[in-house]
Amino acid sequence: MRHHIIVKFKDKNTLCELDHIKEIFSECLKIDGVSDIEYHLNCIDKDNRYDLMIVLIMDKESLPLYDKCEAHKKWKNEYTDKIEKKAIFDYE
């Protein structure tokens, strides 16, 4: 399964924190069933575009483990206030 986290930040300078975001999500690779993580930056600078897409490649059964993990909690604690919009999309 692919679990997409698509975000639009309130301030584009938040993208300068990409290394820190990657550091947070790298902990997810310790979760049983999470095999890879991809990061995609938007290439079109328009107001109606999102800034970053994080894709976790995982077994469908691993989603509850991700939801409860410390990395997910840290991401939400540190970045919720910096996010203007967020979309979550899962597919197999």
PDB file of N, CA, C and O in Angstrom, residues 7-77:
ATOM      1  N   VAL A   7       0.875  17.964   1.922  1.00  0.00           N
ATOM      2  CA  VAL A   7       0.721  19.151   2.759  1.00  0.00           C
ATOM      3  C   VAL A   7       1.028  20.439   2.012  1.00  0.00           C
ATOM      4  O   VAL A   7       1.865  20.488   1.117  1.00  0.00           O
ATOM      5  N   LYS A   8       0.302  21.470   2.421  1.00  0.00           N
ATOM      6  CA  LYS A   8       0.572  22.844   2.002  1.00  0.00           C
ATOM      7  C   LYS A   8       0.927  23.590   3.277  1.00  0.00           C
ATOM      8  O   LYS A   8       0.123  23.649   4.210  1.00  0.00           O
ATOM      9  N   PHE A   9       2.130  24.117   3.326  1.00  0.00           N
ATOM     10  CA  PHE A   9       2.580  24.825   4.512  1.00  0.00           C
ATOM     11  C   PHE A   9       2.099  26.267   4.508  1.00  0.00           C
ATOM     12  O   PHE A   9       1.928  26.877   3.448  1.00  0.00           O
ATOM     13  N   LYS A  10       1.898  26.822   5.677  1.00  0.00           N
ATOM     14  CA  LYS A  10       1.516  28.228   5.818  1.00  0.00           C
ATOM     15  C   LYS A  10       2.638  29.130   5.318  1.00  0.00           C
ATOM     16  O   LYS A  10       2.388  30.184   4.746  1.00  0.00           O
ATOM     17  N   ASP A  11       3.872  28.704   5.544  1.00  0.00           N
ATOM     18  CA  ASP A  11       5.054  29.469   5.155  1.00  0.00           C
ATOM     19  C   ASP A  11       5.953  28.566   4.322  1.00  0.00           C
ATOM     20  O   ASP A  11       6.365  27.497   4.786  1.00  0.00           O
ATOM     21  N   LYS A  12       6.251  28.959   3.108  1.00  0.00           N
ATOM     22  CA  LYS A  12       7.094  28.151   2.209  1.00  0.00           C
ATOM     23  C   LYS A  12       8.469  27.871   2.814  1.00  0.00           C
ATOM     24  O   LYS A  12       9.127  26.907   2.445  1.00  0.00           O
ATOM     25  N   ASN A  13       8.923  28.720   3.744  1.00  0.00           N
ATOM     26  CA  ASN A  13      10.229  28.499   4.369  1.00  0.00           C
ATOM     27  C   ASN A  13      10.269  27.204   5.183  1.00  0.00           C
ATOM     28  O   ASN A  13      11.349  26.715   5.508  1.00  0.00           O
ATOM     29  N   THR A  14       9.105  26.657   5.495  1.00  0.00           N
ATOM     30  CA  THR A  14       9.061  25.388   6.220  1.00  0.00           C
ATOM     31  C   THR A  14       9.723  24.292   5.398  1.00  0.00           C
ATOM     32  O   THR A  14      10.258  23.329   5.953  1.00  0.00           O
ATOM     33  N   LEU A  15       9.739  24.441   4.082  1.00  0.00           N
ATOM     34  CA  LEU A  15      10.406  23.450   3.237  1.00  0.00           C
ATOM     35  C   LEU A  15      11.900  23.372   3.520  1.00  0.00           C
ATOM     36  O   LEU A  15      12.536  22.360   3.225  1.00  0.00           O
ATOM     37  N   CYS A  16      12.460  24.402   4.111  1.00  0.00           N
ATOM     38  CA  CYS A  16      13.872  24.374   4.516  1.00  0.00           C
ATOM     39  C   CYS A  16      14.108  23.345   5.617  1.00  0.00           C
ATOM     40  O   CYS A  16      15.259  22.999   5.908  1.00  0.00           O
ATOM     41  N   GLU A  17      13.041  22.871   6.219  1.00  0.00           N
ATOM     42  CA  GLU A  17      13.127  21.885   7.290  1.00  0.00           C
ATOM     43  C   GLU A  17      12.993  20.456   6.765  1.00  0.00           C
ATOM     44  O   GLU A  17      12.786  19.515   7.541  1.00  0.00           O
ATOM     45  N   LEU A  18      13.108  20.272   5.466  1.00  0.00           N
ATOM     46  CA  LEU A  18      12.898  18.953   4.875  1.00  0.00           C
ATOM     47  C   LEU A  18      13.817  17.896   5.489  1.00  0.00           C
ATOM     48  O   LEU A  18      13.380  16.768   5.735  1.00  0.00           O
ATOM     49  N   ASP A  19      15.060  18.243   5.768  1.00  0.00           N
ATOM     50  CA  ASP A  19      15.962  17.260   6.388  1.00  0.00           C
ATOM     51  C   ASP A  19      15.436  16.814   7.750  1.00  0.00           C
ATOM     52  O   ASP A  19      15.521  15.635   8.098  1.00  0.00           O
ATOM     53  N   HIS A  20      14.880  17.742   8.500  1.00  0.00           N
ATOM     54  CA  HIS A  20      14.308  17.392   9.806  1.00  0.00           C
ATOM     55  C   HIS A  20      13.062  16.519   9.636  1.00  0.00           C
ATOM     56  O   HIS A  20      12.866  15.547  10.377  1.00  0.00           O
ATOM     57  N   ILE A  21      12.244  16.845   8.660  1.00  0.00           N
ATOM     58  CA  ILE A  21      11.049  16.041   8.382  1.00  0.00           C
ATOM     59  C   ILE A  21      11.468  14.617   8.004  1.00  0.00           C
ATOM     60  O   ILE A  21      10.900  13.637   8.491  1.00  0.00           O
ATOM     61  N   LYS A  22      12.493  14.501   7.165  1.00  0.00           N
ATOM     62  CA  LYS A  22      12.996  13.177   6.781  1.00  0.00           C
ATOM     63  C   LYS A  22      13.535  12.428   7.997  1.00  0.00           C
ATOM     64  O   LYS A  22      13.353  11.209   8.111  1.00  0.00           O
ATOM     65  N   GLU A  23      14.177  13.139   8.879  1.00  0.00           N
ATOM     66  CA  GLU A  23      14.707  12.526  10.101  1.00  0.00           C
ATOM     67  C   GLU A  23      13.566  11.949  10.949  1.00  0.00           C
ATOM     68  O   GLU A  23      13.664  10.834  11.461  1.00  0.00           O
ATOM     69  N   ILE A  24      12.496  12.710  11.080  1.00  0.00           N
ATOM     70  CA  ILE A  24      11.333  12.241  11.836  1.00  0.00           C
ATOM     71  C   ILE A  24      10.780  10.966  11.197  1.00  0.00           C
ATOM     72  O   ILE A  24      10.575   9.947  11.865  1.00  0.00           O
ATOM     73  N   PHE A  25      10.517  11.030   9.891  1.00  0.00           N
ATOM     74  CA  PHE A  25       9.870   9.902   9.224  1.00  0.00           C
ATOM     75  C   PHE A  25      10.786   8.695   9.070  1.00  0.00           C
ATOM     76  O   PHE A  25      10.297   7.568   8.933  1.00  0.00           O
ATOM     77  N   SER A  26      12.090   8.883   9.120  1.00  0.00           N
ATOM     78  CA  SER A  26      13.007   7.739   8.998  1.00  0.00           C
ATOM     79  C   SER A  26      12.766   6.713  10.104  1.00  0.00           C
ATOM     80  O   SER A  26      12.995   5.516   9.917  1.00  0.00           O
ATOM     81  N   GLU A  27      12.262   7.180  11.233  1.00  0.00           N
ATOM     82  CA  GLU A  27      11.942   6.273  12.335  1.00  0.00           C
ATOM     83  C   GLU A  27      10.832   5.292  11.956  1.00  0.00           C
ATOM     84  O   GLU A  27      10.726   4.212  12.537  1.00  0.00           O
ATOM     85  N   CYS A  28      10.010   5.662  10.992  1.00  0.00           N
ATOM     86  CA  CYS A  28       8.915   4.789  10.563  1.00  0.00           C
ATOM     87  C   CYS A  28       9.436   3.518   9.894  1.00  0.00           C
ATOM     88  O   CYS A  28       8.726   2.510   9.842  1.00  0.00           O
ATOM     89  N   LEU A  29      10.658   3.557   9.402  1.00  0.00           N
ATOM     90  CA  LEU A  29      11.228   2.370   8.760  1.00  0.00           C
ATOM     91  C   LEU A  29      11.471   1.241   9.765  1.00  0.00           C
ATOM     92  O   LEU A  29      11.691   0.098   9.366  1.00  0.00           O
ATOM     93  N   LYS A  30      11.392   1.551  11.041  1.00  0.00           N
ATOM     94  CA  LYS A  30      11.527   0.533  12.085  1.00  0.00           C
ATOM     95  C   LYS A  30      10.207  -0.206  12.333  1.00  0.00           C
ATOM     96  O   LYS A  30      10.192  -1.222  13.022  1.00  0.00           O
ATOM     97  N   ILE A  31       9.122   0.298  11.773  1.00  0.00           N
ATOM     98  CA  ILE A  31       7.808  -0.318  11.947  1.00  0.00           C
ATOM     99  C   ILE A  31       7.726  -1.541  11.040  1.00  0.00           C
ATOM    100  O   ILE A  31       8.041  -1.468   9.848  1.00  0.00           O
ATOM    101  N   ASP A  32       7.299  -2.652  11.604  1.00  0.00           N
ATOM    102  CA  ASP A  32       7.132  -3.875  10.834  1.00  0.00           C
ATOM    103  C   ASP A  32       6.150  -3.626   9.684  1.00  0.00           C
ATOM    104  O   ASP A  32       5.037  -3.161   9.914  1.00  0.00           O
ATOM    105  N   GLY A  33       6.595  -3.878   8.470  1.00  0.00           N
ATOM    106  CA  GLY A  33       5.731  -3.709   7.302  1.00  0.00           C
ATOM    107  C   GLY A  33       5.925  -2.407   6.552  1.00  0.00           C
ATOM    108  O   GLY A  33       5.398  -2.236   5.461  1.00  0.00           O
ATOM    109  N   VAL A  34       6.695  -1.470   7.104  1.00  0.00           N
ATOM    110  CA  VAL A  34       7.022  -0.232   6.389  1.00  0.00           C
ATOM    111  C   VAL A  34       8.343  -0.466   5.674  1.00  0.00           C
ATOM    112  O   VAL A  34       9.368  -0.725   6.303  1.00  0.00           O
ATOM    113  N   SER A  35       8.335  -0.393   4.337  1.00  0.00           N
ATOM    114  CA  SER A  35       9.526  -0.764   3.572  1.00  0.00           C
ATOM    115  C   SER A  35      10.283   0.413   2.975  1.00  0.00           C
ATOM    116  O   SER A  35      11.475   0.292   2.699  1.00  0.00           O
ATOM    117  N   ASP A  36       9.619   1.548   2.766  1.00  0.00           N
ATOM    118  CA  ASP A  36      10.310   2.683   2.158  1.00  0.00           C
ATOM    119  C   ASP A  36       9.506   3.960   2.371  1.00  0.00           C
ATOM    120  O   ASP A  36       8.314   3.916   2.676  1.00  0.00           O
ATOM    121  N   ILE A  37      10.179   5.081   2.185  1.00  0.00           N
ATOM    122  CA  ILE A  37       9.544   6.395   2.283  1.00  0.00           C
ATOM    123  C   ILE A  37      10.065   7.245   1.134  1.00  0.00           C
ATOM    124  O   ILE A  37      11.275   7.280   0.872  1.00  0.00           O
ATOM    125  N   GLU A  38       9.162   7.926   0.460  1.00  0.00           N
ATOM    126  CA  GLU A  38       9.528   8.830  -0.632  1.00  0.00           C
ATOM    127  C   GLU A  38       9.077  10.241  -0.277  1.00  0.00           C
ATOM    128  O   GLU A  38       8.064  10.427   0.404  1.00  0.00           O
ATOM    129  N   TYR A  39       9.824  11.214  -0.777  1.00  0.00           N
ATOM    130  CA  TYR A  39       9.504  12.622  -0.562  1.00  0.00           C
ATOM    131  C   TYR A  39       9.472  13.306  -1.927  1.00  0.00           C
ATOM    132  O   TYR A  39      10.409  13.160  -2.716  1.00  0.00           O
ATOM    133  N   HIS A  40       8.399  14.023  -2.193  1.00  0.00           N
ATOM    134  CA  HIS A  40       8.243  14.705  -3.473  1.00  0.00           C
ATOM    135  C   HIS A  40       7.885  16.164  -3.221  1.00  0.00           C
ATOM    136  O   HIS A  40       6.915  16.458  -2.518  1.00  0.00           O
ATOM    137  N   LEU A  41       8.684  17.054  -3.790  1.00  0.00           N
ATOM    138  CA  LEU A  41       8.423  18.490  -3.691  1.00  0.00           C
ATOM    139  C   LEU A  41       7.655  18.948  -4.916  1.00  0.00           C
ATOM    140  O   LEU A  41       7.919  18.485  -6.036  1.00  0.00           O
ATOM    141  N   ASN A  42       6.732  19.852  -4.719  1.00  0.00           N
ATOM    142  CA  ASN A  42       5.993  20.427  -5.828  1.00  0.00           C
ATOM    143  C   ASN A  42       6.940  21.208  -6.729  1.00  0.00           C
ATOM    144  O   ASN A  42       7.841  21.904  -6.247  1.00  0.00           O
ATOM    145  N   CYS A  43       6.737  21.120  -8.032  1.00  0.00           N
ATOM    146  CA  CYS A  43       7.618  21.828  -8.973  1.00  0.00           C
ATOM    147  C   CYS A  43       6.948  23.042  -9.608  1.00  0.00           C
ATOM    148  O   CYS A  43       7.567  23.734 -10.429  1.00  0.00           O
ATOM    149  N   ILE A  44       5.704  23.325  -9.249  1.00  0.00           N
ATOM    150  CA  ILE A  44       4.979  24.478  -9.790  1.00  0.00           C
ATOM    151  C   ILE A  44       4.635  25.422  -8.644  1.00  0.00           C
ATOM    152  O   ILE A  44       3.963  25.035  -7.694  1.00  0.00           O
ATOM    153  N   ASP A  45       5.090  26.665  -8.736  1.00  0.00           N
ATOM    154  CA  ASP A  45       4.856  27.639  -7.671  1.00  0.00           C
ATOM    155  C   ASP A  45       3.572  28.423  -7.951  1.00  0.00           C
ATOM    156  O   ASP A  45       3.591  29.466  -8.592  1.00  0.00           O
ATOM    157  N   LYS A  46       2.460  27.871  -7.483  1.00  0.00           N
ATOM    158  CA  LYS A  46       1.161  28.535  -7.600  1.00  0.00           C
ATOM    159  C   LYS A  46       0.460  28.396  -6.257  1.00  0.00           C
ATOM    160  O   LYS A  46       0.660  27.422  -5.529  1.00  0.00           O
ATOM    161  N   ASP A  47      -0.382  29.363  -5.944  1.00  0.00           N
ATOM    162  CA  ASP A  47      -1.077  29.376  -4.654  1.00  0.00           C
ATOM    163  C   ASP A  47      -1.968  28.160  -4.435  1.00  0.00           C
ATOM    164  O   ASP A  47      -2.192  27.758  -3.301  1.00  0.00           O
ATOM    165  N   ASN A  48      -2.485  27.570  -5.504  1.00  0.00           N
ATOM    166  CA  ASN A  48      -3.420  26.456  -5.347  1.00  0.00           C
ATOM    167  C   ASN A  48      -2.715  25.094  -5.373  1.00  0.00           C
ATOM    168  O   ASN A  48      -3.355  24.072  -5.553  1.00  0.00           O
ATOM    169  N   ARG A  49      -1.398  25.082  -5.164  1.00  0.00           N
ATOM    170  CA  ARG A  49      -0.642  23.829  -5.140  1.00  0.00           C
ATOM    171  C   ARG A  49      -0.196  23.498  -3.728  1.00  0.00           C
ATOM    172  O   ARG A  49       0.058  24.366  -2.909  1.00  0.00           O
ATOM    173  N   TYR A  50      -0.088  22.210  -3.462  1.00  0.00           N
ATOM    174  CA  TYR A  50       0.479  21.737  -2.208  1.00  0.00           C
ATOM    175  C   TYR A  50       2.004  21.743  -2.345  1.00  0.00           C
ATOM    176  O   TYR A  50       2.536  21.812  -3.455  1.00  0.00           O
ATOM    177  N   ASP A  51       2.714  21.693  -1.220  1.00  0.00           N
ATOM    178  CA  ASP A  51       4.169  21.848  -1.220  1.00  0.00           C
ATOM    179  C   ASP A  51       4.949  20.536  -1.183  1.00  0.00           C
ATOM    180  O   ASP A  51       6.005  20.427  -1.806  1.00  0.00           O
ATOM    181  N   LEU A  52       4.440  19.559  -0.457  1.00  0.00           N
ATOM    182  CA  LEU A  52       5.212  18.352  -0.199  1.00  0.00           C
ATOM    183  C   LEU A  52       4.292  17.147  -0.136  1.00  0.00           C
ATOM    184  O   LEU A  52       3.200  17.222   0.431  1.00  0.00           O
ATOM    185  N   MET A  53       4.770  16.045  -0.732  1.00  0.00           N
ATOM    186  CA  MET A  53       4.065  14.776  -0.620  1.00  0.00           C
ATOM    187  C   MET A  53       5.034  13.757  -0.030  1.00  0.00           C
ATOM    188  O   MET A  53       6.128  13.555  -0.550  1.00  0.00           O
ATOM    189  N   ILE A  54       4.630  13.170   1.079  1.00  0.00           N
ATOM    190  CA  ILE A  54       5.394  12.114   1.732  1.00  0.00           C
ATOM    191  C   ILE A  54       4.643  10.820   1.461  1.00  0.00           C
ATOM    192  O   ILE A  54       3.435  10.739   1.695  1.00  0.00           O
ATOM    193  N   VAL A  55       5.351   9.820   0.948  1.00  0.00           N
ATOM    194  CA  VAL A  55       4.728   8.548   0.622  1.00  0.00           C
ATOM    195  C   VAL A  55       5.394   7.452   1.443  1.00  0.00           C
ATOM    196  O   VAL A  55       6.591   7.213   1.303  1.00  0.00           O
ATOM    197  N   LEU A  56       4.607   6.820   2.300  1.00  0.00           N
ATOM    198  CA  LEU A  56       5.095   5.665   3.048  1.00  0.00           C
ATOM    199  C   LEU A  56       4.615   4.414   2.332  1.00  0.00           C
ATOM    200  O   LEU A  56       3.418   4.275   2.053  1.00  0.00           O
ATOM    201  N   ILE A  57       5.557   3.545   2.013  1.00  0.00           N
ATOM    202  CA  ILE A  57       5.231   2.289   1.360  1.00  0.00           C
ATOM    203  C   ILE A  57       5.190   1.229   2.459  1.00  0.00           C
ATOM    204  O   ILE A  57       6.188   1.002   3.152  1.00  0.00           O
ATOM    205  N   MET A  58       4.008   0.657   2.629  1.00  0.00           N
ATOM    206  CA  MET A  58       3.806  -0.230   3.773  1.00  0.00           C
ATOM    207  C   MET A  58       2.757  -1.289   3.474  1.00  0.00           C
ATOM    208  O   MET A  58       1.971  -1.149   2.528  1.00  0.00           O
ATOM    209  N   ASP A  59       2.771  -2.325   4.299  1.00  0.00           N
ATOM    210  CA  ASP A  59       1.677  -3.287   4.277  1.00  0.00           C
ATOM    211  C   ASP A  59       0.439  -2.589   4.832  1.00  0.00           C
ATOM    212  O   ASP A  59       0.543  -1.765   5.748  1.00  0.00           O
ATOM    213  N   LYS A  60      -0.698  -2.911   4.272  1.00  0.00           N
ATOM    214  CA  LYS A  60      -1.947  -2.295   4.715  1.00  0.00           C
ATOM    215  C   LYS A  60      -2.156  -2.480   6.220  1.00  0.00           C
ATOM    216  O   LYS A  60      -2.634  -1.585   6.904  1.00  0.00           O
ATOM    217  N   GLU A  61      -1.740  -3.621   6.736  1.00  0.00           N
ATOM    218  CA  GLU A  61      -1.911  -3.934   8.146  1.00  0.00           C
ATOM    219  C   GLU A  61      -0.999  -3.101   9.047  1.00  0.00           C
ATOM    220  O   GLU A  61      -1.177  -3.084  10.267  1.00  0.00           O
ATOM    221  N   SER A  62      -0.027  -2.417   8.471  1.00  0.00           N
ATOM    222  CA  SER A  62       0.920  -1.608   9.254  1.00  0.00           C
ATOM    223  C   SER A  62       0.397  -0.207   9.557  1.00  0.00           C
ATOM    224  O   SER A  62       0.975   0.493  10.388  1.00  0.00           O
ATOM    225  N   LEU A  63      -0.676   0.195   8.901  1.00  0.00           N
ATOM    226  CA  LEU A  63      -1.192   1.553   9.106  1.00  0.00           C
ATOM    227  C   LEU A  63      -1.539   1.833  10.570  1.00  0.00           C
ATOM    228  O   LEU A  63      -1.155   2.889  11.084  1.00  0.00           O
ATOM    229  N   PRO A  64      -2.197   0.937  11.287  1.00  0.00           N
ATOM    230  CA  PRO A  64      -2.469   1.215  12.713  1.00  0.00           C
ATOM    231  C   PRO A  64      -1.185   1.364  13.535  1.00  0.00           C
ATOM    232  O   PRO A  64      -1.145   2.160  14.475  1.00  0.00           O
ATOM    233  N   LEU A  65      -0.147   0.622  13.176  1.00  0.00           N
ATOM    234  CA  LEU A  65       1.133   0.753  13.880  1.00  0.00           C
ATOM    235  C   LEU A  65       1.744   2.125  13.618  1.00  0.00           C
ATOM    236  O   LEU A  65       2.280   2.762  14.520  1.00  0.00           O
ATOM    237  N   TYR A  66       1.654   2.590  12.382  1.00  0.00           N
ATOM    238  CA  TYR A  66       2.139   3.921  12.039  1.00  0.00           C
ATOM    239  C   TYR A  66       1.355   4.996  12.793  1.00  0.00           C
ATOM    240  O   TYR A  66       1.929   5.917  13.355  1.00  0.00           O
ATOM    241  N   ASP A  67       0.041   4.847  12.811  1.00  0.00           N
ATOM    242  CA  ASP A  67      -0.809   5.844  13.480  1.00  0.00           C
ATOM    243  C   ASP A  67      -0.442   6.029  14.949  1.00  0.00           C
ATOM    244  O   ASP A  67      -0.586   7.123  15.488  1.00  0.00           O
ATOM    245  N   LYS A  68       0.056   4.966  15.592  1.00  0.00           N
ATOM    246  CA  LYS A  68       0.375   5.005  17.017  1.00  0.00           C
ATOM    247  C   LYS A  68       1.854   5.274  17.307  1.00  0.00           C
ATOM    248  O   LYS A  68       2.219   5.456  18.462  1.00  0.00           O
ATOM    249  N   CYS A  69       2.687   5.309  16.278  1.00  0.00           N
ATOM    250  CA  CYS A  69       4.135   5.388  16.518  1.00  0.00           C
ATOM    251  C   CYS A  69       4.577   6.792  16.964  1.00  0.00           C
ATOM    252  O   CYS A  69       3.889   7.784  16.732  1.00  0.00           O
ATOM    253  N   GLU A  70       5.732   6.845  17.597  1.00  0.00           N
ATOM    254  CA  GLU A  70       6.284   8.109  18.101  1.00  0.00           C
ATOM    255  C   GLU A  70       6.598   9.088  16.969  1.00  0.00           C
ATOM    256  O   GLU A  70       6.434  10.298  17.135  1.00  0.00           O
ATOM    257  N   ALA A  71       7.047   8.593  15.827  1.00  0.00           N
ATOM    258  CA  ALA A  71       7.362   9.483  14.703  1.00  0.00           C
ATOM    259  C   ALA A  71       6.106  10.219  14.225  1.00  0.00           C
ATOM    260  O   ALA A  71       6.150  11.420  13.947  1.00  0.00           O
ATOM    261  N   HIS A  72       4.991   9.507  14.142  1.00  0.00           N
ATOM    262  CA  HIS A  72       3.733  10.132  13.731  1.00  0.00           C
ATOM    263  C   HIS A  72       3.315  11.201  14.734  1.00  0.00           C
ATOM    264  O   HIS A  72       2.901  12.305  14.358  1.00  0.00           O
ATOM    265  N   LYS A  73       3.452  10.873  16.013  1.00  0.00           N
ATOM    266  CA  LYS A  73       3.111  11.849  17.061  1.00  0.00           C
ATOM    267  C   LYS A  73       4.029  13.071  16.981  1.00  0.00           C
ATOM    268  O   LYS A  73       3.570  14.211  17.107  1.00  0.00           O
ATOM    269  N   LYS A  74       5.313  12.836  16.761  1.00  0.00           N
ATOM    270  CA  LYS A  74       6.270  13.945  16.671  1.00  0.00           C
ATOM    271  C   LYS A  74       5.953  14.829  15.462  1.00  0.00           C
ATOM    272  O   LYS A  74       5.971  16.057  15.553  1.00  0.00           O
ATOM    273  N   TRP A  75       5.676  14.223  14.313  1.00  0.00           N
ATOM    274  CA  TRP A  75       5.295  14.961  13.105  1.00  0.00           C
ATOM    275  C   TRP A  75       4.089  15.849  13.388  1.00  0.00           C
ATOM    276  O   TRP A  75       4.093  17.038  13.076  1.00  0.00           O
ATOM    277  N   LYS A  76       3.073  15.286  14.003  1.00  0.00           N
ATOM    278  CA  LYS A  76       1.868  16.060  14.291  1.00  0.00           C
ATOM    279  C   LYS A  76       2.150  17.168  15.308  1.00  0.00           C
ATOM    280  O   LYS A  76       1.681  18.296  15.139  1.00  0.00           O
ATOM    281  N   ASN A  77       2.917  16.863  16.352  1.00  0.00           N
ATOM    282  CA  ASN A  77       3.227  17.871  17.381  1.00  0.00           C
ATOM    283  C   ASN A  77       4.048  19.029  16.830  1.00  0.00           C
ATOM    284  O   ASN A  77       3.819  20.185  17.194  1.00  0.00           O
TER     285      ASN A  77
END
